[in-house]
Amino acid sequence: MTPAEFIDDPNWAAFLPEIDRAAKSRALPTHEDCSPIDPESAAMHLRKGGTLGLMDGYEERPGQIDMLSAIVRAFNSREHLMIEAGTGVGKSLAYLIPSILWAAANDTPVVISTATRNLQSQLIGSDIPRALRVLGDGAAKFRVALLKGRTNYLCLRAVGDFFSGGYWTMSKEEQDEMPHFIDWLKSTPDGDLDRYEGLQRSLLTCPGEECGGRRCPFYSRCFVYRARKKAAEADLIIANHSLVLAEATGGNATILPAYGRLVLDEAHNLEAIATEYLSYEFSMPALARLLNRLIRRGKGKRGRAGGILASVERQLAKGILSGSDVGNHVRRLLTEASSLVVRVTDSADEMLSLAEAQVLADHTREIIRYRGPLDMKDAHARFDDAVAAMVTLLHDLRDTLDDAAAPGEMNFMADLSTQVGGMAESFVSFANEADFVVSGDRDTHVYWAERVRLEKRRRYVRLVAAPLSVADALRKLLYDLKDSVVMSSATLRVGNDFKYMCRRLGFFDPADREQRASTPEQRYRCLTAASPFDYLRQCLVVAPDCLPDPSADAPGYASALAGMMKDLFAATEGRALVLFTSYEMMKAVADLAAVPLSEAGIRLLVQGEGLSRESMTQVLKDNAKVVLFGAQSFWEGVDVAGEALSCVVIARLPFAQVGDPVVEARGEKVEREGGSPFRDYALPEAVIRFRQGFGRLIRTKSDRGVVVVTDPRIVTKNYGAVFRKSIPASVHTVVSSDELLDRVSGFFS
């Protein structure tokens, strides 16, 4: 069957199996109705000779058993727990075993949430199959579901809308993509769009407020419904932090079932993810995404219009409602909607132009904070009037289509009615966000205008409001509602305590006297699970005190750092990762170091120059004499065991970039509350990031390697001691490049 024949077939989706609707219904049991886990029998699974300790050479990890025992207590006693599990503890098994035992004993799901897809893949592919051995023969009946947000799944109704104009009305690019898309559609078991690249995702997904649910003609084959049903029947659900927050706020995107126990791995990222989720934005691209769901122009000469209104128009063109007063009314509404799109767009553009003139015009910086309402009363009123008119029109259209739908049937008109109603809700939400951002008057938020530059000198302005703190929100959304929340990461402490991270995440710290006096309920505990690695033997940390201060002389520092690299990486035979805090510095050093490294036979890979992070990491694993330059995402999640990674260079202490509005405003909030913006906020944040970077090197008990901290501030500044004390190895100062090379060569020999 050709792509044209497939698309023009009205039953194109018939090959997809229908979903058995007899889903298992489970009520969330109260804590009092749950059966506790036996702590000693749970720990035995990880002891030598236990279920997972039967392998030759197996060594117990005391930190892992401590962590497991603490989680068992938290689940049994309805407590919340924050755990720092050092690298090598085996934290995944330590939280998976109690989660599996609890879910199996009480027939209720436990949710494991991560910040990254890499960890999700590790859990599904490796750790969960190992952990399930604790159930013996019962493992075969234990159900695991990987769950993502709604817009990660293909929407068949959206595909049907895309197909409805027929193959020959598609653009040339869309026609060329059809064989690939149809092959993927026929082979995907779950509609996961993370495994598809081709058509833009907005063509293939449906926001929750526009979902027709049981009224949708594709409901019996829906990938979202399939994922929800699988999750509803699962014992263990693997999710991500954004989805957990969406569920907690009651957002339309949620597809999680009710649950009482939650494990948040990679919890050091939770504040940043919550901040992004709870922020508001007003910009033309954000408006364009909304309007494109309503109606969008086709691409190229043959391209046809898309969006919900185009779907309604195509139904009219097929003769539905033709010749009736209802049909004529719908046509009038479609014509008025096109005019309102122009009104909404023009008034929003006027508001953003005024914002740029008021906030950004007299500044060379691309990001400027503002406080108080922006002066755009008339333009704002025109925007609100245009949005109100659009919402009224969409409600009229929704009711008209709903009345025209055949009662009791799943038909296209009923589904379109739901979509139109959902669009009305989206316009209301967008207008509310715009009002909030433009007002600029909440002490709980920081407001800024940002000029975003695109290719070919194009640019746009966006207005953003972000919360100064997510502590109260996390407390209300998670700790107050769930029986037990377990937070885990290798980097949650600053110094020797959890005080900083507890305050950032709204978590009660039992060791904090101030919190203990104001929080009577003792449901919160903290634990440090020690790493089994011998860092003093496995790792050498050196800090050359011979480079310029990068904060005072960036060009000089870049030149000196590049000059040091040829001999350093000759001594390590490549096998290195260099961590930068800015792309600008990374590019400057790469430009200077590329030729000398090439002459030494060392291949240099630089982030952003073609290969993905995963591909770059794989090259390092598979090849000798390779050096990676990475920024931002390379500071965590890169896991290269063995000799392939023998040297990590931390090119700069990872303080936040100057000018970040959230960082600045949060520092000011700390100062208003009597603290020091640097000591009590900027420094702890940098220390946590620094520890993440340090943790890239030693991944197993047999690993050995060198960490070189080339930023001299770690030894010349008073605060350098905080960084030095934060890692489990001594920092050796060297005063010259020759001494550095002698130390490194001596360690490896």
XYZ file of C-alpha atoms in Angstrom:
749
model
C 0.000 0.000 0.000
C 1.430 3.387 -0.982
C 1.497 6.277 1.495
C -1.273 7.983 -0.498
C -3.476 4.885 -0.296
C -2.800 4.467 3.421
C -3.636 8.100 4.206
C -6.763 8.177 2.058
C -8.110 4.985 3.660
C -10.809 6.102 6.145
C -9.962 3.017 8.257
C -6.200 3.645 8.312
C -6.031 3.040 12.093
C -7.789 -0.347 11.969
C -4.476 -2.239 12.154
C -3.969 -1.006 15.737
C -5.306 -3.442 18.356
C -8.221 -2.258 20.453
C -7.622 -1.900 24.176
C -9.332 -4.203 26.628
C -11.351 -1.734 28.682
C -11.740 -4.050 31.635
C -9.076 -2.239 33.644
C -8.321 -3.361 37.163
C -9.823 -0.907 39.648
C -7.810 -0.280 42.835
C -8.619 2.131 45.604
C -5.668 3.713 47.399
C -5.510 2.025 50.824
C -5.036 4.088 53.952
C -1.745 3.734 55.772
C -3.486 1.898 58.608
C -4.773 -0.730 56.163
C -1.313 -1.460 54.737
C 0.916 -4.366 55.737
C 4.414 -3.315 56.852
C 7.624 -4.700 55.366
C 9.838 -6.793 57.626
C 13.074 -4.759 57.872
C 15.468 -7.660 58.450
C 14.104 -9.891 55.686
C 14.249 -6.920 53.279
C 17.881 -6.243 54.221
C 18.776 -9.930 53.806
C 18.217 -9.625 50.068
C 21.334 -7.416 49.881
C 23.505 -9.326 52.342
C 26.146 -11.817 51.230
C 24.325 -15.068 50.595
C 20.988 -13.276 50.170
C 18.838 -13.140 47.049
C 21.132 -10.663 45.278
C 24.305 -11.658 47.139
C 24.850 -15.148 45.742
C 27.336 -14.136 43.057
C 31.004 -15.070 43.503
C 32.953 -12.147 44.928
C 29.818 -10.321 46.094
C 30.576 -7.682 48.714
C 28.013 -6.221 51.043
C 27.703 -2.451 50.924
C 26.880 -1.148 54.399
C 25.671 2.171 52.980
C 23.258 0.373 50.660
C 21.801 -1.704 53.492
C 21.502 1.395 55.691
C 19.630 3.168 52.914
C 17.288 0.233 52.318
C 16.546 -0.060 56.037
C 15.779 3.664 56.306
C 13.352 3.480 53.380
C 11.621 0.442 54.886
C 11.155 2.422 58.096
C 9.851 5.442 56.146
C 7.297 3.331 54.267
C 6.234 1.469 57.409
C 6.007 4.566 59.601
C 4.565 7.054 57.076
C 7.692 9.198 57.167
C 9.494 11.401 54.655
C 13.179 10.743 54.072
C 16.082 12.599 52.457
C 19.098 10.430 51.639
C 22.488 11.351 50.290
C 23.818 8.130 48.792
C 27.468 8.398 47.817
C 28.631 7.158 44.438
C 28.869 3.370 44.459
C 26.292 2.808 47.194
C 23.891 1.186 44.745
C 21.016 3.491 45.597
C 18.746 2.204 42.835
C 18.512 -1.276 44.358
C 18.293 0.238 47.834
C 15.033 2.026 46.969
C 13.696 -0.467 44.393
C 13.618 -3.436 46.774
C 11.453 -1.712 49.457
C 9.254 -0.231 46.710
C 8.698 -3.629 45.098
C 8.053 -5.347 48.430
C 5.590 -2.644 49.516
C 3.676 -2.669 46.220
C 3.478 -6.472 46.171
C 2.350 -6.723 49.801
C -0.315 -4.018 49.594
C -1.506 -4.145 45.968
C -0.884 -0.412 45.575
C 1.487 1.384 43.222
C 4.766 3.010 44.207
C 6.063 5.796 41.947
C 9.781 6.165 41.183
C 10.544 9.569 39.661
C 13.773 10.645 37.950
C 15.093 13.862 36.450
C 16.716 12.268 33.388
C 15.805 9.732 30.723
C 19.182 8.034 31.154
C 18.305 6.932 34.673
C 14.859 5.779 33.545
C 16.504 3.593 30.892
C 18.930 2.179 33.473
C 16.080 1.349 35.856
C 13.925 -0.347 33.213
C 16.740 -2.161 31.428
C 18.943 -3.273 34.310
C 18.072 -2.413 37.898
C 14.391 -3.396 38.064
C 14.904 -6.873 36.527
C 17.614 -7.498 39.168
C 15.499 -6.158 42.020
C 12.511 -8.292 41.035
C 14.438 -11.404 42.062
C 13.363 -10.640 45.641
C 9.845 -11.759 44.717
C 10.954 -15.191 43.492
C 8.190 -16.800 41.439
C 5.963 -13.782 42.142
C 8.131 -11.601 39.895
C 6.286 -12.856 36.822
C 3.063 -11.274 38.048
C 4.644 -7.969 39.099
C 3.821 -5.158 36.636
C 6.078 -2.231 35.808
C 5.076 0.813 33.733
C 7.202 3.610 32.294
C 4.983 6.674 32.165
C 5.597 10.022 30.478
C 3.579 13.205 30.032
C 0.614 13.245 27.667
C 2.437 15.141 24.930
C 5.093 12.407 24.773
C 2.513 10.087 23.210
C 1.157 10.072 19.666
C -2.461 11.254 19.461
C -4.347 9.268 16.811
C -6.998 11.947 16.548
C -4.283 14.482 15.723
C -2.918 12.095 13.091
C -6.419 11.673 11.691
C -6.759 15.438 11.475
C -3.386 15.622 9.711
C -4.448 12.895 7.257
C -7.926 14.316 6.660
C -6.940 16.591 3.792
C -5.419 13.681 1.913
C -1.909 12.909 0.727
C -1.962 15.277 -2.236
C -2.635 18.363 -0.136
C 0.509 17.813 1.945
C 3.668 19.785 1.394
C 6.591 18.159 -0.412
C 8.468 17.781 2.886
C 5.473 16.116 4.544
C 5.000 13.714 1.610
C 8.682 12.748 1.737
C 8.355 11.990 5.458
C 5.246 9.818 5.123
C 6.950 6.435 4.397
C 9.122 6.843 7.496
C 6.214 7.994 9.670
C 3.876 5.207 8.524
C 6.556 2.556 9.115
C 7.095 3.915 12.637
C 3.329 4.087 13.257
C 2.922 0.434 12.286
C 5.775 -0.701 14.512
C 5.477 1.416 17.675
C 4.017 -0.516 20.606
C 3.294 2.553 22.716
C 3.292 5.693 20.513
C 6.292 7.107 22.410
C 7.364 10.147 20.381
C 10.800 10.159 21.989
C 11.511 7.283 19.608
C 10.404 9.196 16.519
C 12.031 12.059 14.646
C 10.398 13.634 11.634
C 7.143 15.591 11.715
C 6.986 18.349 14.307
C 5.527 17.108 17.563
C 2.768 19.737 17.704
C 1.123 18.009 14.705
C 1.004 14.693 16.517
C -0.070 15.460 20.086
C -3.082 16.714 21.998
C -3.051 18.748 25.240
C -5.168 17.340 28.030
C -7.810 20.062 27.868
C -8.513 19.206 24.197
C -8.764 15.448 24.677
C -12.191 14.089 23.800
C -11.773 11.078 26.063
C -14.479 8.487 25.469
C -16.080 10.744 22.842
C -13.009 10.463 20.617
C -13.450 8.078 17.658
C -9.941 6.721 18.308
C -10.441 6.171 22.039
C -10.405 2.361 21.841
C -6.925 2.463 20.279
C -5.560 5.567 22.055
C -1.903 5.411 23.113
C -2.498 7.754 26.054
C -5.393 5.627 27.274
C -3.214 2.533 26.782
C -0.438 4.120 28.905
C -2.925 5.222 31.577
C -4.473 1.752 31.730
C -1.040 0.141 32.025
C -0.131 2.547 34.832
C -3.447 1.944 36.613
C -2.681 -1.776 36.675
C 1.039 -1.409 37.474
C 2.711 -2.109 40.785
C 5.740 0.085 40.072
C 5.555 3.224 37.933
C 8.655 4.967 36.553
C 7.901 8.649 35.942
C 9.721 11.996 35.863
C 9.649 14.991 38.186
C 7.656 17.186 35.774
C 4.909 14.585 35.461
C 4.756 14.161 39.247
C 4.324 17.931 39.657
C 1.644 18.018 36.931
C -0.266 15.277 38.748
C 0.114 17.059 42.071
C -1.239 20.345 40.700
C -4.189 18.597 39.077
C -3.036 19.556 35.596
C -4.810 18.187 32.550
C -1.655 16.400 31.426
C -1.645 13.937 34.307
C -2.169 10.245 33.675
C -0.870 8.888 36.980
C -3.135 6.774 39.199
C -3.519 7.508 42.917
C -0.454 6.561 44.957
C 0.846 7.129 48.472
C 4.587 6.447 48.271
C 6.979 8.362 46.065
C 10.733 8.046 45.506
C 12.396 11.078 43.905
C 15.833 10.121 42.594
C 18.222 12.809 41.319
C 16.515 15.036 43.878
C 19.204 17.718 43.674
C 17.471 18.777 40.421
C 14.018 19.069 41.962
C 14.158 22.803 42.759
C 15.163 23.745 39.204
C 12.492 21.511 37.643
C 9.805 22.809 40.018
C 10.862 26.400 39.305
C 10.484 25.885 35.564
C 7.159 24.103 35.973
C 5.721 26.830 38.239
C 6.930 29.772 36.104
C 4.854 31.869 33.697
C 5.809 33.185 30.269
C 4.308 35.726 27.881
C 5.868 35.811 24.413
C 4.959 35.642 20.751
C 6.328 32.073 20.330
C 4.174 30.947 23.278
C 1.155 32.613 21.664
C 2.047 31.117 18.277
C 2.031 27.615 19.794
C -1.458 28.287 21.136
C -2.774 29.761 17.890
C -1.275 26.941 15.809
C -3.412 24.499 17.734
C -6.403 26.611 16.728
C -5.489 27.204 13.091
C -2.222 27.186 11.155
C -1.305 27.800 7.576
C -0.088 24.977 5.382
C 3.526 24.734 4.290
C 4.435 25.331 0.666
C 2.111 25.790 -2.274
C 0.304 22.509 -1.710
C 0.209 22.654 2.064
C -3.221 22.893 3.633
C -4.319 24.547 6.819
C -4.245 22.629 10.097
C -5.581 23.047 13.600
C -8.985 22.599 15.200
C -10.805 25.238 13.140
C -9.438 23.744 9.920
C -10.853 20.389 11.041
C -14.270 21.967 11.533
C -14.037 23.592 8.116
C -13.153 20.270 6.471
C -16.223 18.666 8.048
C -18.343 21.409 6.510
C -16.655 20.838 3.164
C -17.639 17.157 3.339
C -21.280 18.199 3.523
C -21.845 17.833 7.235
C -24.302 20.500 8.488
C -24.477 21.880 4.932
C -27.552 23.850 3.993
C -28.702 24.221 7.558
C -28.841 27.283 9.777
C -26.375 25.523 12.046
C -23.915 25.117 9.184
C -24.215 28.773 8.219
C -23.703 29.803 11.855
C -20.559 27.690 12.101
C -19.208 29.289 8.904
C -19.781 32.757 10.368
C -17.958 31.766 13.539
C -14.993 30.464 11.548
C -14.776 33.742 9.642
C -14.944 35.756 12.869
C -12.293 33.507 14.442
C -9.828 34.344 11.677
C -10.309 38.051 12.394
C -9.917 37.488 16.126
C -6.639 35.654 15.579
C -5.308 38.841 13.989
C -6.628 40.964 16.869
C -5.092 38.722 19.520
C -1.766 38.588 17.671
C -1.550 42.330 17.034
C -2.474 43.306 20.596
C -0.001 40.824 22.109
C 2.734 42.074 19.788
C 1.923 45.654 20.829
C 2.219 44.732 24.512
C 5.584 43.044 24.029
C 6.903 45.937 21.946
C 5.968 48.330 24.739
C 7.638 46.025 27.268
C 10.827 45.978 25.209
C 10.808 49.776 24.953
C 10.267 50.209 28.700
C 12.589 47.539 30.055
C 15.216 46.667 27.465
C 15.643 49.708 25.191
C 18.317 51.495 27.256
C 20.343 48.378 28.050
C 22.896 46.307 26.162
C 22.110 43.291 28.350
C 19.666 40.759 26.971
C 17.938 40.105 30.318
C 16.637 42.860 32.590
C 14.526 42.419 35.700
C 11.566 44.669 36.411
C 9.253 45.254 39.323
C 5.749 46.693 39.318
C 3.173 46.864 36.517
C 4.392 47.737 33.037
C 2.876 50.860 31.481
C 0.645 49.386 28.790
C -2.878 49.861 30.103
C -4.554 50.512 26.731
C -2.687 47.771 24.858
C -3.358 45.337 27.693
C -7.077 46.160 27.577
C -7.143 45.548 23.811
C -5.455 42.187 24.335
C -7.878 41.157 27.098
C -10.850 42.230 24.952
C -9.574 40.231 21.979
C -9.002 37.116 24.106
C -12.404 37.492 25.772
C -14.053 37.729 22.352
C -12.165 34.620 21.217
C -13.223 32.671 24.301
C -16.865 33.707 23.800
C -16.714 32.620 20.155
C -15.137 29.274 21.032
C -17.803 28.612 23.663
C -20.467 29.375 21.049
C -18.809 27.057 18.543
C -18.382 24.327 21.172
C -22.069 24.438 22.111
C -23.153 24.490 18.476
C -21.057 21.433 17.583
C -22.177 19.652 20.728
C -25.822 20.198 19.872
C -25.184 18.940 16.339
C -23.500 15.733 17.548
C -25.598 12.588 17.558
C -26.508 11.783 21.178
C -24.826 8.820 22.775
C -22.412 8.231 19.911
C -18.675 8.601 19.591
C -18.479 10.810 16.537
C -16.218 13.447 15.081
C -18.493 16.390 15.910
C -18.639 15.491 19.598
C -14.858 15.171 19.679
C -14.421 18.502 17.882
C -16.718 20.107 20.432
C -14.441 18.915 23.246
C -11.369 20.197 21.431
C -12.912 23.620 20.874
C -13.902 23.831 24.547
C -10.357 22.907 25.502
C -9.003 25.698 23.303
C -11.218 28.180 25.137
C -9.690 27.029 28.441
C -6.200 27.405 26.967
C -6.882 31.002 25.909
C -8.127 31.832 29.402
C -4.987 30.297 30.933
C -2.741 32.171 28.506
C -4.429 35.491 29.269
C -4.123 34.846 33.015
C -0.409 34.130 32.634
C 0.034 37.318 30.602
C -1.798 39.328 33.265
C 0.378 37.834 36.009
C 3.633 38.511 34.163
C 2.736 42.061 33.130
C 1.560 42.993 36.638
C 5.033 42.411 38.117
C 3.698 43.016 41.618
C 4.062 39.739 43.536
C 6.822 39.634 46.149
C 6.866 35.870 45.757
C 8.159 36.054 42.185
C 10.972 37.550 40.134
C 10.024 39.216 36.841
C 12.226 39.816 33.839
C 12.189 40.754 30.173
C 14.502 38.819 27.890
C 15.575 39.470 24.322
C 16.048 36.103 22.609
C 18.107 36.170 19.430
C 17.505 33.665 16.659
C 19.181 32.989 13.331
C 19.313 35.571 10.535
C 19.058 38.495 12.960
C 15.582 37.484 14.061
C 14.655 37.949 17.692
C 11.735 38.057 20.059
C 11.012 39.338 23.551
C 9.627 37.217 26.325
C 8.357 38.232 29.756
C 8.810 35.695 32.537
C 7.740 35.355 36.160
C 9.439 32.671 38.277
C 8.869 31.774 41.939
C 11.541 32.895 44.390
C 10.982 29.725 46.391
C 9.369 26.377 45.648
C 9.559 25.192 49.270
C 5.928 25.916 50.199
C 4.654 24.526 46.898
C 6.541 21.241 47.343
C 5.322 20.984 50.923
C 1.697 21.438 49.884
C 1.897 19.336 46.714
C 3.982 16.437 48.013
C 4.817 16.149 51.707
C 1.361 17.105 52.995
C -0.454 14.789 50.568
C 1.714 11.667 50.302
C 2.235 9.061 53.001
C 5.951 8.851 52.303
C 8.265 10.862 50.045
C 11.850 9.627 49.704
C 14.433 11.948 48.137
C 17.716 10.516 46.956
C 20.861 11.883 45.322
C 24.630 11.666 45.592
C 24.787 15.412 46.314
C 22.308 16.745 48.858
C 24.629 17.927 51.625
C 26.690 21.085 51.886
C 29.387 20.627 54.473
C 28.258 17.843 56.758
C 24.529 18.517 56.936
C 21.312 18.712 54.919
C 20.286 22.129 56.195
C 20.691 23.972 52.884
C 18.850 21.460 50.681
C 16.083 20.961 53.245
C 15.317 24.684 53.258
C 15.408 24.928 49.462
C 12.993 22.007 49.062
C 10.678 22.774 51.985
C 11.808 19.605 53.757
C 11.953 19.607 57.537
C 15.521 19.068 58.777
C 15.544 17.247 62.141
C 19.019 18.665 62.857
C 17.907 22.274 62.299
C 16.994 23.780 65.667
C 14.996 26.619 64.141
C 12.858 24.229 62.100
C 12.530 21.788 65.002
C 11.071 24.536 67.170
C 8.468 25.525 64.568
C 7.540 22.080 63.182
C 5.916 19.842 65.778
C 5.276 16.850 63.511
C 8.339 14.574 63.388
C 7.728 12.823 60.064
C 11.014 13.884 58.484
C 14.390 12.138 58.584
C 17.755 12.534 56.848
C 20.422 9.903 56.212
C 23.913 9.756 54.728
C 24.712 6.431 53.054
C 28.498 6.316 52.769
C 30.239 5.433 49.526
C 32.216 2.154 49.531
C 34.996 3.696 47.437
C 38.483 4.323 48.802
C 38.972 7.771 47.305
C 42.350 8.329 48.975
C 43.700 5.315 47.085
C 41.678 5.548 43.889
C 41.817 9.263 43.219
C 44.357 12.083 43.056
C 43.014 15.647 43.226
C 45.399 18.439 42.252
C 44.898 22.195 42.037
C 47.558 24.159 40.124
C 48.098 27.577 41.680
C 49.786 28.980 38.591
C 46.901 30.075 36.355
C 45.242 33.519 36.281
C 41.982 34.068 38.153
C 39.283 33.321 35.533
C 36.917 35.852 37.101
C 39.501 38.635 36.667
C 41.315 37.670 33.453
C 39.199 35.306 31.354
C 41.305 35.579 28.135
C 44.555 35.035 30.027
C 43.073 32.103 31.898
C 41.798 30.492 28.676
C 45.239 30.826 27.076
C 47.056 29.378 30.090
C 44.589 26.511 30.430
C 44.869 25.595 26.756
C 48.661 25.696 26.983
C 48.635 23.206 29.866
C 46.420 20.660 28.124
C 48.789 19.119 25.566
C 51.243 17.812 28.162
C 48.528 16.952 30.695
C 46.532 14.845 28.265
C 49.681 13.272 26.857
C 50.352 12.056 30.411
C 46.799 10.693 30.766
C 46.758 9.387 27.160
C 43.596 11.370 26.511
C 40.801 9.592 28.397
C 39.639 12.913 29.799
C 36.553 15.055 30.391
C 36.907 18.828 30.778
C 33.973 20.561 32.476
C 33.222 24.217 31.719
C 30.614 26.561 33.147
C 30.101 28.582 29.957
C 30.073 27.815 26.245
C 32.062 30.979 25.578
C 35.008 29.860 27.701
C 34.762 26.317 26.335
C 34.950 27.537 22.737
C 37.854 29.873 23.506
C 39.917 27.079 25.063
C 38.933 24.617 22.326
C 40.093 27.009 19.600
C 43.470 27.354 21.312
C 43.930 23.678 22.224
C 42.660 21.949 19.070
C 45.866 22.047 17.021
C 48.308 21.100 19.844
C 46.078 18.187 20.866
C 45.773 17.008 17.283
C 49.545 17.122 16.885
C 49.812 14.923 19.993
C 47.441 12.390 18.410
C 44.562 13.249 20.723
C 41.038 13.617 19.357
C 39.078 16.573 20.767
C 35.284 16.473 20.894
C 33.469 19.682 21.854
C 29.853 19.860 22.961
C 27.618 21.550 20.409
C 29.810 20.741 17.414
C 27.825 17.950 15.831
C 27.610 14.995 18.187
C 25.041 14.548 20.958
C 26.156 14.091 24.560
C 25.400 10.364 24.334
C 27.406 9.975 21.117
C 30.362 11.896 22.539
C 30.347 9.731 25.659
C 30.234 6.570 23.555
C 33.245 7.719 21.539
C 35.152 8.227 24.806
C 34.198 4.735 25.970
C 35.176 3.041 22.712
C 38.374 4.855 21.725
C 41.754 5.698 23.190
C 43.251 9.184 23.227
C 39.958 11.090 23.286
C 39.204 14.267 25.248
C 35.691 15.664 25.709
C 34.913 19.338 26.353
C 31.480 19.722 27.927
C 29.373 22.337 29.693
C 26.142 22.323 31.690
C 24.682 18.827 31.081
C 28.083 17.105 31.241
C 28.451 17.934 34.942
C 26.088 15.085 35.811
C 24.698 11.904 34.289
C 27.890 11.033 32.394
C 28.835 7.513 33.535
C 32.083 6.128 32.101
C 33.616 3.349 34.187
C 37.143 1.969 33.856
C 40.236 3.390 32.200
C 38.249 5.081 29.405
C 37.821 8.058 31.740
C 40.961 8.592 33.795
C 41.039 12.371 34.145
C 38.411 15.012 34.904
C 39.374 18.669 34.619
C 37.127 21.181 36.375
C 37.923 24.319 34.435
C 36.078 26.729 36.700
C 34.308 26.608 40.033
C 30.649 26.267 38.999
C 29.121 29.475 40.328
C 25.946 30.531 38.533
C 26.299 32.867 35.568
C 26.223 36.586 36.409
C 22.934 38.131 35.354
C 20.699 35.101 35.943
C 17.521 36.804 37.243
C 16.398 33.859 39.374
C 19.796 33.533 41.047
C 20.030 37.286 41.678
C 16.523 37.545 43.104
C 16.927 34.489 45.319
C 20.169 35.920 46.665
C 18.368 39.163 47.494
C 15.624 37.197 49.247
C 18.237 35.463 51.394
C 19.693 38.871 52.275
C 16.268 40.279 53.225
C 15.861 37.327 55.563
C 19.149 38.143 57.307
C 21.481 35.802 55.452
C 24.406 36.272 53.077
C 23.570 35.955 49.352
C 26.999 34.474 48.697
C 27.585 32.292 51.752
C 23.999 31.056 52.135
C 22.972 30.681 48.489
C 25.558 31.129 45.700
C 28.270 29.127 47.444
C 26.113 26.099 48.421
C 24.683 25.917 44.896
C 28.198 25.918 43.437
C 29.408 23.299 45.914
C 26.588 20.898 44.968
C 27.425 21.370 41.280
C 31.139 20.927 42.022
C 30.466 17.623 43.769
C 28.458 16.439 40.767
C 31.411 17.187 38.499
C 33.859 15.438 40.837
C 31.602 12.382 40.834
C 32.099 11.809 37.103
C 35.488 10.164 37.679
C 35.263 7.230 40.112
C 32.342 4.963 39.190
C 33.520 1.537 40.447
C 35.887 0.126 43.095
C 38.499 -0.625 40.436
C 38.531 2.858 38.871
C 41.549 5.106 39.331
C 42.075 8.605 38.064
C 42.961 12.245 38.505
C 40.782 15.298 39.067
C 42.467 18.571 38.150
C 40.786 21.733 39.440
C 42.419 24.445 37.336
C 40.524 27.358 38.897
C 43.086 28.800 41.374
C 40.336 30.227 43.577
C 39.939 26.798 45.187
C 43.250 27.442 46.980
C 43.573 31.247 46.944
C 40.134 32.252 48.272
C 38.816 31.662 51.768
C 35.689 30.007 50.399
C 37.900 27.508 48.542
C 38.035 25.515 51.761
C 34.304 24.801 51.459
C 34.874 23.221 48.045
C 37.929 21.283 49.235
C 36.084 19.859 52.245
C 33.051 18.885 50.165
C 34.776 15.992 48.366
C 36.080 12.740 49.906
C 39.694 13.241 48.788
C 42.512 15.593 49.703
C 43.252 18.475 47.339
C 46.975 18.810 46.612
C 48.196 22.246 45.565
C 50.905 22.450 42.887
C 52.697 25.645 41.997
C 53.730 24.919 38.405
C 52.782 22.938 35.330
C 55.879 20.772 35.767
C 54.850 19.820 39.278
C 51.333 19.051 38.024
C 52.702 16.724 35.341
C 55.034 15.018 37.814
C 52.117 14.368 40.179
C 49.858 13.028 37.419
C 52.547 10.856 35.832
C 53.581 9.506 39.215
C 50.002 8.564 40.075
C 49.466 6.581 36.881
C 52.885 4.900 37.033
